[in-house]
Amino acid sequence: MSDKVVLNIKQIRDILPHRYPFLLVDRVVELDLENNNIVATKCVTMNEEFFQGHFPQAPIMPGVLILEALAQTGGILIHEKGFKEKTAVLLSVNNVKFRRPALPGDVIMMHVHGLHLSSKGGKVEAKAMVNGELATEAVIGFALTSFEQI
């Protein structure tokens, strides 16, 4: 894990509309706007509410929440690319593969690459890594909209 912080949790809260328990990005550690790349982290702790009911005897982070963390990372990328007047809303998730679980104590490194970004929406390629191993991958589509239209 990188000690470098490009965006801290306070800055992320200014970008994303999500709040506890659905804010799933802890920090951004790399941001390359020229190449449409972002790397963010999610620290998985045993204190997460979902562990109370999601396999409590053998806790694993729900895959859909890893996908949500990847989508939120994509939303930060879109915002930082200059699309700040609207918010990214999930439109599609394709080619999803869950390859290994994320467990309490793991740090998920979320690597997102913008394939297409515009004022109407976008598509990103997203990969979640745990301990250097691919955990989840997907292609995620977004629509950009104002809060009044939601």
Tab-separated table of N, CA and C in Angstrom:
chain	number	residue	atom	x	y	z
A	1	MET	N	0.842	-1.185	0.000
A	1	MET	CA	0.000	0.000	0.000
A	1	MET	C	0.876	1.233	0.000
A	2	SER	N	0.453	2.244	-0.710
A	2	SER	CA	1.209	3.486	-0.796
A	2	SER	C	0.876	4.390	0.385
A	3	ASP	N	1.908	5.091	0.870
A	3	ASP	CA	1.678	6.080	1.914
A	3	ASP	C	1.281	7.422	1.318
A	4	LYS	N	1.441	7.545	0.007
A	4	LYS	CA	1.113	8.779	-0.700
A	4	LYS	C	-0.406	8.981	-0.700
A	5	VAL	N	-0.830	10.192	-0.422
A	5	VAL	CA	-2.260	10.501	-0.449
A	5	VAL	C	-2.474	11.653	-1.418
A	6	VAL	N	-3.213	11.392	-2.482
A	6	VAL	CA	-3.547	12.428	-3.450
A	6	VAL	C	-4.827	13.137	-3.011
A	7	LEU	N	-5.820	12.348	-2.588
A	7	LEU	CA	-7.068	12.875	-2.035
A	7	LEU	C	-7.345	12.137	-0.734
A	8	ASN	N	-7.573	12.887	0.334
A	8	ASN	CA	-7.894	12.264	1.614
A	8	ASN	C	-9.408	12.119	1.761
A	9	ILE	N	-9.844	11.549	2.853
A	9	ILE	CA	-11.273	11.268	3.036
A	9	ILE	C	-12.120	12.543	3.047
A	10	LYS	N	-11.587	13.630	3.577
A	10	LYS	CA	-12.353	14.889	3.560
A	10	LYS	C	-12.575	15.382	2.142
A	11	GLN	N	-11.548	15.276	1.312
A	11	GLN	CA	-11.682	15.691	-0.088
A	11	GLN	C	-12.611	14.749	-0.848
A	12	ILE	N	-12.548	13.463	-0.555
A	12	ILE	CA	-13.432	12.496	-1.201
A	12	ILE	C	-14.884	12.784	-0.829
A	13	ARG	N	-15.127	13.130	0.423
A	13	ARG	CA	-16.497	13.471	0.862
A	13	ARG	C	-17.029	14.707	0.142
A	14	ASP	N	-16.143	15.594	-0.271
A	14	ASP	CA	-16.565	16.769	-1.038
A	14	ASP	C	-16.930	16.410	-2.476
A	15	ILE	N	-16.426	15.282	-2.957
A	15	ILE	CA	-16.669	14.859	-4.339
A	15	ILE	C	-17.866	13.921	-4.428
A	16	LEU	N	-17.878	12.879	-3.596
A	16	LEU	CA	-18.928	11.860	-3.674
A	16	LEU	C	-20.114	12.220	-2.788
A	17	PRO	N	-21.330	11.913	-3.223
A	17	PRO	CA	-22.503	12.187	-2.393
A	17	PRO	C	-22.733	11.122	-1.322
A	18	HIS	N	-22.007	10.020	-1.355
A	18	HIS	CA	-22.209	8.902	-0.443
A	18	HIS	C	-21.771	9.254	0.974
A	19	ARG	N	-22.420	8.623	1.940
A	19	ARG	CA	-22.064	8.766	3.353
A	19	ARG	C	-22.163	7.392	4.009
A	20	TYR	N	-21.675	7.290	5.229
A	20	TYR	CA	-21.690	6.038	5.973
A	20	TYR	C	-23.078	5.437	5.937
A	21	PRO	N	-23.198	4.168	5.703
A	21	PRO	CA	-22.168	3.151	5.528
A	21	PRO	C	-21.797	2.894	4.068
A	22	PHE	N	-22.181	3.791	3.153
A	22	PHE	CA	-21.966	3.531	1.731
A	22	PHE	C	-20.820	4.298	1.100
A	23	LEU	N	-20.086	5.073	1.861
A	23	LEU	CA	-18.871	5.682	1.322
A	23	LEU	C	-17.769	4.638	1.455
A	24	LEU	N	-17.313	4.092	0.335
A	24	LEU	CA	-16.433	2.926	0.358
A	24	LEU	C	-15.025	3.215	-0.166
A	25	VAL	N	-14.671	4.471	-0.321
A	25	VAL	CA	-13.320	4.845	-0.751
A	25	VAL	C	-12.682	5.620	0.391
A	26	ASP	N	-11.525	5.148	0.860
A	26	ASP	CA	-10.846	5.797	1.980
A	26	ASP	C	-9.844	6.849	1.547
A	27	ARG	N	-9.144	6.605	0.434
A	27	ARG	CA	-8.177	7.593	-0.053
A	27	ARG	C	-7.852	7.311	-1.511
A	28	VAL	N	-7.394	8.345	-2.184
A	28	VAL	CA	-6.878	8.208	-3.544
A	28	VAL	C	-5.367	8.340	-3.443
A	29	VAL	N	-4.650	7.351	-3.984
A	29	VAL	CA	-3.190	7.345	-3.868
A	29	VAL	C	-2.490	7.647	-5.190
A	30	GLU	N	-3.197	7.543	-6.294
A	30	GLU	CA	-2.639	7.910	-7.604
A	30	GLU	C	-3.757	8.511	-8.440
A	31	LEU	N	-3.410	9.560	-9.197
A	31	LEU	CA	-4.368	10.192	-10.087
A	31	LEU	C	-3.602	10.708	-11.300
A	32	ASP	N	-3.832	10.089	-12.455
A	32	ASP	CA	-3.178	10.461	-13.702
A	32	ASP	C	-4.275	10.861	-14.677
A	33	LEU	N	-4.601	12.151	-14.686
A	33	LEU	CA	-5.712	12.625	-15.504
A	33	LEU	C	-5.397	12.558	-16.989
A	34	GLU	N	-4.140	12.691	-17.351
A	34	GLU	CA	-3.758	12.642	-18.760
A	34	GLU	C	-4.063	11.274	-19.362
A	35	ASN	N	-3.844	10.225	-18.593
A	35	ASN	CA	-4.091	8.855	-19.064
A	35	ASN	C	-5.374	8.233	-18.515
A	36	ASN	N	-6.198	9.030	-17.833
A	36	ASN	CA	-7.490	8.576	-17.289
A	36	ASN	C	-7.350	7.424	-16.298
A	37	ASN	N	-6.368	7.508	-15.405
A	37	ASN	CA	-6.144	6.458	-14.417
A	37	ASN	C	-6.244	7.002	-12.999
A	38	ILE	N	-6.789	6.162	-12.122
A	38	ILE	CA	-6.885	6.500	-10.707
A	38	ILE	C	-6.679	5.213	-9.907
A	39	VAL	N	-6.029	5.341	-8.753
A	39	VAL	CA	-5.886	4.226	-7.819
A	39	VAL	C	-6.349	4.723	-6.459
A	40	ALA	N	-7.270	3.988	-5.863
A	40	ALA	CA	-7.811	4.361	-4.555
A	40	ALA	C	-7.785	3.133	-3.648
A	41	THR	N	-7.964	3.369	-2.348
A	41	THR	CA	-7.940	2.267	-1.389
A	41	THR	C	-9.230	2.207	-0.579
A	42	LYS	N	-9.521	0.989	-0.160
A	42	LYS	CA	-10.588	0.709	0.804
A	42	LYS	C	-9.988	-0.214	1.849
A	43	CYS	N	-9.947	0.236	3.099
A	43	CYS	CA	-9.449	-0.593	4.194
A	43	CYS	C	-10.633	-1.361	4.771
A	44	VAL	N	-10.569	-2.666	4.693
A	44	VAL	CA	-11.657	-3.523	5.161
A	44	VAL	C	-11.402	-3.864	6.629
A	45	THR	N	-12.350	-3.505	7.501
A	45	THR	CA	-12.196	-3.806	8.922
A	45	THR	C	-13.317	-4.717	9.390
A	46	MET	N	-13.063	-5.426	10.461
A	46	MET	CA	-14.082	-6.327	11.024
A	46	MET	C	-15.278	-5.542	11.542
A	47	ASN	N	-15.132	-4.236	11.736
A	47	ASN	CA	-16.220	-3.395	12.249
A	47	ASN	C	-17.250	-3.028	11.193
A	48	GLU	N	-17.051	-3.437	9.948
A	48	GLU	CA	-18.023	-3.123	8.893
A	48	GLU	C	-19.357	-3.790	9.240
A	49	GLU	N	-20.434	-3.052	9.062
A	49	GLU	CA	-21.766	-3.568	9.420
A	49	GLU	C	-22.133	-4.840	8.671
A	50	PHE	N	-21.724	-4.953	7.413
A	50	PHE	CA	-22.147	-6.100	6.612
A	50	PHE	C	-21.584	-7.417	7.131
A	51	PHE	N	-20.493	-7.381	7.906
A	51	PHE	CA	-19.933	-8.628	8.427
A	51	PHE	C	-20.839	-9.276	9.480
A	52	GLN	N	-21.760	-8.524	10.055
A	52	GLN	CA	-22.674	-9.101	11.039
A	52	GLN	C	-23.594	-10.137	10.410
A	53	GLY	N	-23.899	-9.966	9.116
A	53	GLY	CA	-24.834	-10.888	8.489
A	53	GLY	C	-24.305	-11.599	7.263
A	54	HIS	N	-23.151	-11.201	6.759
A	54	HIS	CA	-22.601	-11.811	5.546
A	54	HIS	C	-21.529	-12.816	5.931
A	55	PHE	N	-21.945	-14.062	6.097
A	55	PHE	CA	-21.074	-15.150	6.519
A	55	PHE	C	-20.342	-14.805	7.818
A	56	PRO	N	-21.076	-14.549	8.907
A	56	PRO	CA	-20.433	-14.108	10.147
A	56	PRO	C	-19.394	-15.086	10.701
A	57	GLN	N	-19.501	-16.363	10.391
A	57	GLN	CA	-18.503	-17.333	10.871
A	57	GLN	C	-17.240	-17.339	10.006
A	58	ALA	N	-17.352	-16.834	8.794
A	58	ALA	CA	-16.215	-16.741	7.870
A	58	ALA	C	-16.405	-15.469	7.050
A	59	PRO	N	-16.183	-14.299	7.654
A	59	PRO	CA	-16.552	-13.030	7.020
A	59	PRO	C	-15.770	-12.728	5.739
A	60	ILE	N	-16.526	-12.429	4.663
A	60	ILE	CA	-15.939	-11.928	3.425
A	60	ILE	C	-16.752	-10.703	3.006
A	61	MET	N	-16.073	-9.747	2.404
A	61	MET	CA	-16.769	-8.543	1.945
A	61	MET	C	-17.651	-8.910	0.756
A	62	PRO	N	-18.917	-8.492	0.768
A	62	PRO	CA	-19.800	-8.798	-0.359
A	62	PRO	C	-19.237	-8.252	-1.671
A	63	GLY	N	-19.286	-9.083	-2.699
A	63	GLY	CA	-18.766	-8.683	-4.005
A	63	GLY	C	-19.430	-7.437	-4.555
A	64	VAL	N	-20.729	-7.288	-4.320
A	64	VAL	CA	-21.414	-6.104	-4.841
A	64	VAL	C	-20.874	-4.824	-4.201
A	65	LEU	N	-20.379	-4.923	-2.963
A	65	LEU	CA	-19.805	-3.738	-2.327
A	65	LEU	C	-18.412	-3.427	-2.874
A	66	ILE	N	-17.682	-4.458	-3.285
A	66	ILE	CA	-16.415	-4.201	-3.975
A	66	ILE	C	-16.703	-3.505	-5.301
A	67	LEU	N	-17.732	-3.961	-6.016
A	67	LEU	CA	-18.129	-3.287	-7.259
A	67	LEU	C	-18.530	-1.841	-6.994
A	68	GLU	N	-19.252	-1.601	-5.920
A	68	GLU	CA	-19.655	-0.234	-5.566
A	68	GLU	C	-18.439	0.628	-5.274
A	69	ALA	N	-17.447	0.077	-4.568
A	69	ALA	CA	-16.219	0.829	-4.284
A	69	ALA	C	-15.495	1.168	-5.590
A	70	LEU	N	-15.461	0.234	-6.536
A	70	LEU	CA	-14.859	0.506	-7.840
A	70	LEU	C	-15.632	1.593	-8.581
A	71	ALA	N	-16.959	1.529	-8.533
A	71	ALA	CA	-17.783	2.545	-9.192
A	71	ALA	C	-17.555	3.924	-8.564
A	72	GLN	N	-17.461	3.977	-7.240
A	72	GLN	CA	-17.198	5.249	-6.583
A	72	GLN	C	-15.841	5.809	-6.993
A	73	THR	N	-14.851	4.932	-7.142
A	73	THR	CA	-13.532	5.366	-7.599
A	73	THR	C	-13.648	5.952	-9.004
A	74	GLY	N	-14.421	5.312	-9.858
A	74	GLY	CA	-14.672	5.855	-11.193
A	74	GLY	C	-15.361	7.199	-11.134
A	75	GLY	N	-16.279	7.364	-10.190
A	75	GLY	CA	-16.962	8.652	-10.017
A	75	GLY	C	-15.995	9.768	-9.636
A	76	ILE	N	-15.018	9.437	-8.821
A	76	ILE	CA	-13.991	10.429	-8.458
A	76	ILE	C	-13.182	10.811	-9.693
A	77	LEU	N	-12.805	9.823	-10.505
A	77	LEU	CA	-12.049	10.099	-11.727
A	77	LEU	C	-12.836	11.039	-12.636
A	78	ILE	N	-14.104	10.739	-12.841
A	78	ILE	CA	-14.944	11.571	-13.707
A	78	ILE	C	-15.008	12.997	-13.165
A	79	HIS	N	-15.192	13.138	-11.867
A	79	HIS	CA	-15.236	14.465	-11.244
A	79	HIS	C	-13.919	15.208	-11.473
A	80	GLU	N	-12.809	14.531	-11.231
A	80	GLU	CA	-11.501	15.164	-11.356
A	80	GLU	C	-11.133	15.488	-12.801
A	81	LYS	N	-11.787	14.823	-13.758
A	81	LYS	CA	-11.578	15.135	-15.174
A	81	LYS	C	-12.309	16.418	-15.573
A	82	GLY	N	-13.064	17.005	-14.645
A	82	GLY	CA	-13.707	18.283	-14.914
A	82	GLY	C	-15.216	18.243	-14.989
A	83	PHE	N	-15.814	17.074	-14.859
A	83	PHE	CA	-17.277	16.960	-14.912
A	83	PHE	C	-17.828	17.110	-13.498
A	84	LYS	N	-17.818	18.360	-13.006
A	84	LYS	CA	-18.107	18.616	-11.594
A	84	LYS	C	-19.530	19.078	-11.325
A	85	GLU	N	-20.257	19.447	-12.349
A	85	GLU	CA	-21.606	19.974	-12.154
A	85	GLU	C	-22.645	18.865	-11.988
A	86	LYS	N	-22.269	17.640	-12.323
A	86	LYS	CA	-23.190	16.508	-12.259
A	86	LYS	C	-22.547	15.399	-11.446
A	87	THR	N	-23.347	14.403	-11.101
A	87	THR	CA	-22.824	13.246	-10.379
A	87	THR	C	-22.954	12.003	-11.250
A	88	ALA	N	-22.024	11.099	-11.078
A	88	ALA	CA	-22.044	9.850	-11.833
A	88	ALA	C	-23.002	8.866	-11.158
A	89	VAL	N	-23.891	8.290	-11.953
A	89	VAL	CA	-24.855	7.303	-11.477
A	89	VAL	C	-24.613	6.015	-12.257
A	90	LEU	N	-24.603	4.906	-11.553
A	90	LEU	CA	-24.335	3.607	-12.167
A	90	LEU	C	-25.333	3.316	-13.281
A	91	LEU	N	-24.803	2.940	-14.437
A	91	LEU	CA	-25.635	2.656	-15.596
A	91	LEU	C	-25.555	1.194	-16.008
A	92	SER	N	-24.328	0.630	-15.958
A	92	SER	CA	-24.160	-0.764	-16.364
A	92	SER	C	-22.921	-1.359	-15.699
A	93	VAL	N	-22.941	-2.681	-15.533
A	93	VAL	CA	-21.785	-3.432	-15.049
A	93	VAL	C	-21.664	-4.660	-15.942
A	94	ASN	N	-20.512	-4.786	-16.597
A	94	ASN	CA	-20.313	-5.874	-17.552
A	94	ASN	C	-19.006	-6.608	-17.263
A	95	ASN	N	-18.957	-7.837	-17.743
A	95	ASN	CA	-17.746	-8.660	-17.670
A	95	ASN	C	-17.200	-8.767	-16.246
A	96	VAL	N	-18.081	-8.929	-15.284
A	96	VAL	CA	-17.676	-9.012	-13.883
A	96	VAL	C	-17.104	-10.391	-13.593
A	97	LYS	N	-15.995	-10.384	-12.878
A	97	LYS	CA	-15.396	-11.632	-12.401
A	97	LYS	C	-14.946	-11.408	-10.961
A	98	PHE	N	-15.350	-12.309	-10.086
A	98	PHE	CA	-14.894	-12.310	-8.697
A	98	PHE	C	-13.869	-13.420	-8.580
A	99	ARG	N	-12.631	-13.070	-8.292
A	99	ARG	CA	-11.543	-14.035	-8.342
A	99	ARG	C	-11.009	-14.438	-6.972
A	100	ARG	N	-11.132	-13.565	-5.986
A	100	ARG	CA	-10.711	-13.901	-4.617
A	100	ARG	C	-11.467	-12.977	-3.671
A	101	PRO	N	-11.695	-13.412	-2.428
A	101	PRO	CA	-12.455	-12.576	-1.486
A	101	PRO	C	-11.584	-11.483	-0.866
A	102	ALA	N	-12.256	-10.490	-0.339
A	102	ALA	CA	-11.625	-9.475	0.510
A	102	ALA	C	-12.084	-9.769	1.932
A	103	LEU	N	-11.120	-9.855	2.843
A	103	LEU	CA	-11.375	-10.256	4.225
A	103	LEU	C	-11.067	-9.112	5.185
A	104	PRO	N	-11.575	-9.185	6.417
A	104	PRO	CA	-11.214	-8.169	7.406
A	104	PRO	C	-9.687	-8.079	7.532
A	105	GLY	N	-9.185	-6.852	7.524
A	105	GLY	CA	-7.747	-6.612	7.597
A	105	GLY	C	-7.115	-6.359	6.242
A	106	ASP	N	-7.830	-6.690	5.152
A	106	ASP	CA	-7.293	-6.459	3.813
A	106	ASP	C	-7.419	-4.991	3.423
A	107	VAL	N	-6.529	-4.574	2.551
A	107	VAL	CA	-6.624	-3.265	1.899
A	107	VAL	C	-6.880	-3.543	0.426
A	108	ILE	N	-7.994	-3.051	-0.068
A	108	ILE	CA	-8.331	-3.220	-1.476
A	108	ILE	C	-7.752	-2.033	-2.241
A	109	MET	N	-6.933	-2.344	-3.236
A	109	MET	CA	-6.395	-1.325	-4.132
A	109	MET	C	-7.277	-1.330	-5.377
A	110	MET	N	-7.934	-0.215	-5.626
A	110	MET	CA	-8.872	-0.125	-6.741
A	110	MET	C	-8.234	0.656	-7.877
A	111	HIS	N	-7.997	-0.034	-8.985
A	111	HIS	CA	-7.377	0.552	-10.170
A	111	HIS	C	-8.477	0.768	-11.205
A	112	VAL	N	-8.676	2.010	-11.605
A	112	VAL	CA	-9.732	2.330	-12.561
A	112	VAL	C	-9.121	3.113	-13.718
A	113	HIS	N	-9.462	2.684	-14.921
A	113	HIS	CA	-8.998	3.354	-16.144
A	113	HIS	C	-10.219	3.805	-16.943
A	114	GLY	N	-10.282	5.079	-17.260
A	114	GLY	CA	-11.379	5.616	-18.055
A	114	GLY	C	-11.250	5.214	-19.515
A	115	LEU	N	-12.217	4.483	-20.020
A	115	LEU	CA	-12.240	4.087	-21.424
A	115	LEU	C	-12.893	5.158	-22.277
A	116	HIS	N	-13.956	5.772	-21.726
A	116	HIS	CA	-14.696	6.831	-22.413
A	116	HIS	C	-15.294	7.727	-21.341
A	117	LEU	N	-15.011	9.016	-21.401
A	117	LEU	CA	-15.561	9.978	-20.444
A	117	LEU	C	-16.085	11.177	-21.221
A	118	SER	N	-17.346	11.546	-20.957
A	118	SER	CA	-17.926	12.712	-21.630
A	118	SER	C	-18.902	13.390	-20.686
A	119	SER	N	-19.490	14.480	-21.143
A	119	SER	CA	-20.435	15.227	-20.307
A	119	SER	C	-21.741	14.472	-20.073
A	120	LYS	N	-21.999	13.412	-20.829
A	120	LYS	CA	-23.216	12.617	-20.657
A	120	LYS	C	-22.985	11.361	-19.839
A	121	GLY	N	-21.733	10.897	-19.772
A	121	GLY	CA	-21.456	9.677	-19.034
A	121	GLY	C	-20.106	9.116	-19.385
A	122	GLY	N	-19.946	7.843	-19.106
A	122	GLY	CA	-18.659	7.243	-19.388
A	122	GLY	C	-18.642	5.766	-19.116
A	123	LYS	N	-17.488	5.190	-19.405
A	123	LYS	CA	-17.260	3.773	-19.172
A	123	LYS	C	-15.833	3.636	-18.666
A	124	VAL	N	-15.671	2.811	-17.625
A	124	VAL	CA	-14.344	2.583	-17.053
A	124	VAL	C	-14.072	1.091	-16.946
A	125	GLU	N	-12.797	0.756	-16.999
A	125	GLU	CA	-12.342	-0.590	-16.721
A	125	GLU	C	-11.816	-0.570	-15.290
A	126	ALA	N	-12.289	-1.486	-14.466
A	126	ALA	CA	-11.977	-1.434	-13.041
A	126	ALA	C	-11.446	-2.778	-12.542
A	127	LYS	N	-10.418	-2.693	-11.689
A	127	LYS	CA	-9.847	-3.902	-11.086
A	127	LYS	C	-9.596	-3.635	-9.610
A	128	ALA	N	-10.005	-4.579	-8.782
A	128	ALA	CA	-9.731	-4.525	-7.344
A	128	ALA	C	-8.659	-5.554	-7.042
A	129	MET	N	-7.598	-5.108	-6.393
A	129	MET	CA	-6.480	-5.975	-6.040
A	129	MET	C	-6.412	-6.114	-4.521
A	130	VAL	N	-6.155	-7.330	-4.049
A	130	VAL	CA	-5.969	-7.594	-2.623
A	130	VAL	C	-4.666	-8.368	-2.473
A	131	ASN	N	-3.751	-7.825	-1.694
A	131	ASN	CA	-2.438	-8.462	-1.497
A	131	ASN	C	-1.753	-8.794	-2.820
A	132	GLY	N	-1.877	-7.879	-3.783
A	132	GLY	CA	-1.230	-8.068	-5.076
A	132	GLY	C	-1.931	-9.027	-6.009
A	133	GLU	N	-3.061	-9.575	-5.600
A	133	GLU	CA	-3.816	-10.523	-6.419
A	133	GLU	C	-5.112	-9.877	-6.907
A	134	LEU	N	-5.482	-10.203	-8.136
A	134	LEU	CA	-6.735	-9.711	-8.693
A	134	LEU	C	-7.902	-10.309	-7.920
A	135	ALA	N	-8.750	-9.450	-7.364
A	135	ALA	CA	-9.910	-9.905	-6.596
A	135	ALA	C	-11.194	-9.781	-7.411
A	136	THR	N	-11.369	-8.647	-8.068
A	136	THR	CA	-12.594	-8.370	-8.819
A	136	THR	C	-12.233	-7.528	-10.030
A	137	GLU	N	-12.917	-7.779	-11.130
A	137	GLU	CA	-12.738	-6.938	-12.318
A	137	GLU	C	-14.086	-6.740	-12.991
A	138	ALA	N	-14.228	-5.586	-13.663
A	138	ALA	CA	-15.490	-5.270	-14.330
A	138	ALA	C	-15.295	-4.082	-15.256
A	139	VAL	N	-16.217	-3.943	-16.186
A	139	VAL	CA	-16.354	-2.729	-16.985
A	139	VAL	C	-17.634	-2.070	-16.492
A	140	ILE	N	-17.514	-0.818	-16.049
A	140	ILE	CA	-18.626	-0.122	-15.396
A	140	ILE	C	-19.009	1.106	-16.213
A	141	GLY	N	-20.298	1.231	-16.494
A	141	GLY	CA	-20.820	2.386	-17.224
A	141	GLY	C	-21.529	3.346	-16.292
A	142	PHE	N	-21.402	4.649	-16.586
A	142	PHE	CA	-22.008	5.717	-15.784
A	142	PHE	C	-22.834	6.629	-16.662
A	143	ALA	N	-23.878	7.184	-16.077
A	143	ALA	CA	-24.567	8.327	-16.676
A	143	ALA	C	-24.281	9.507	-15.757
A	144	LEU	N	-24.086	10.679	-16.337
A	144	LEU	CA	-23.913	11.880	-15.530
A	144	LEU	C	-25.238	12.620	-15.486
A	145	THR	N	-25.668	12.966	-14.284
A	145	THR	CA	-26.957	13.610	-14.105
A	145	THR	C	-26.889	14.581	-12.941
A	146	SER	N	-27.836	15.478	-12.897
A	146	SER	CA	-27.941	16.382	-11.759
A	146	SER	C	-28.800	15.714	-10.685
A	147	PHE	N	-28.644	16.171	-9.454
A	147	PHE	CA	-29.443	15.585	-8.369
A	147	PHE	C	-30.932	15.817	-8.585
A	148	GLU	N	-31.297	16.884	-9.250
A	148	GLU	CA	-32.709	17.169	-9.501
A	148	GLU	C	-33.344	16.127	-10.413
A	149	GLN	N	-32.531	15.485	-11.255
A	149	GLN	CA	-33.039	14.491	-12.205
A	149	GLN	C	-33.117	13.086	-11.616
A	150	ILE	N	-32.570	12.873	-10.425
A	150	ILE	CA	-32.589	11.547	-9.821
A	150	ILE	C	-33.927	11.281	-9.183
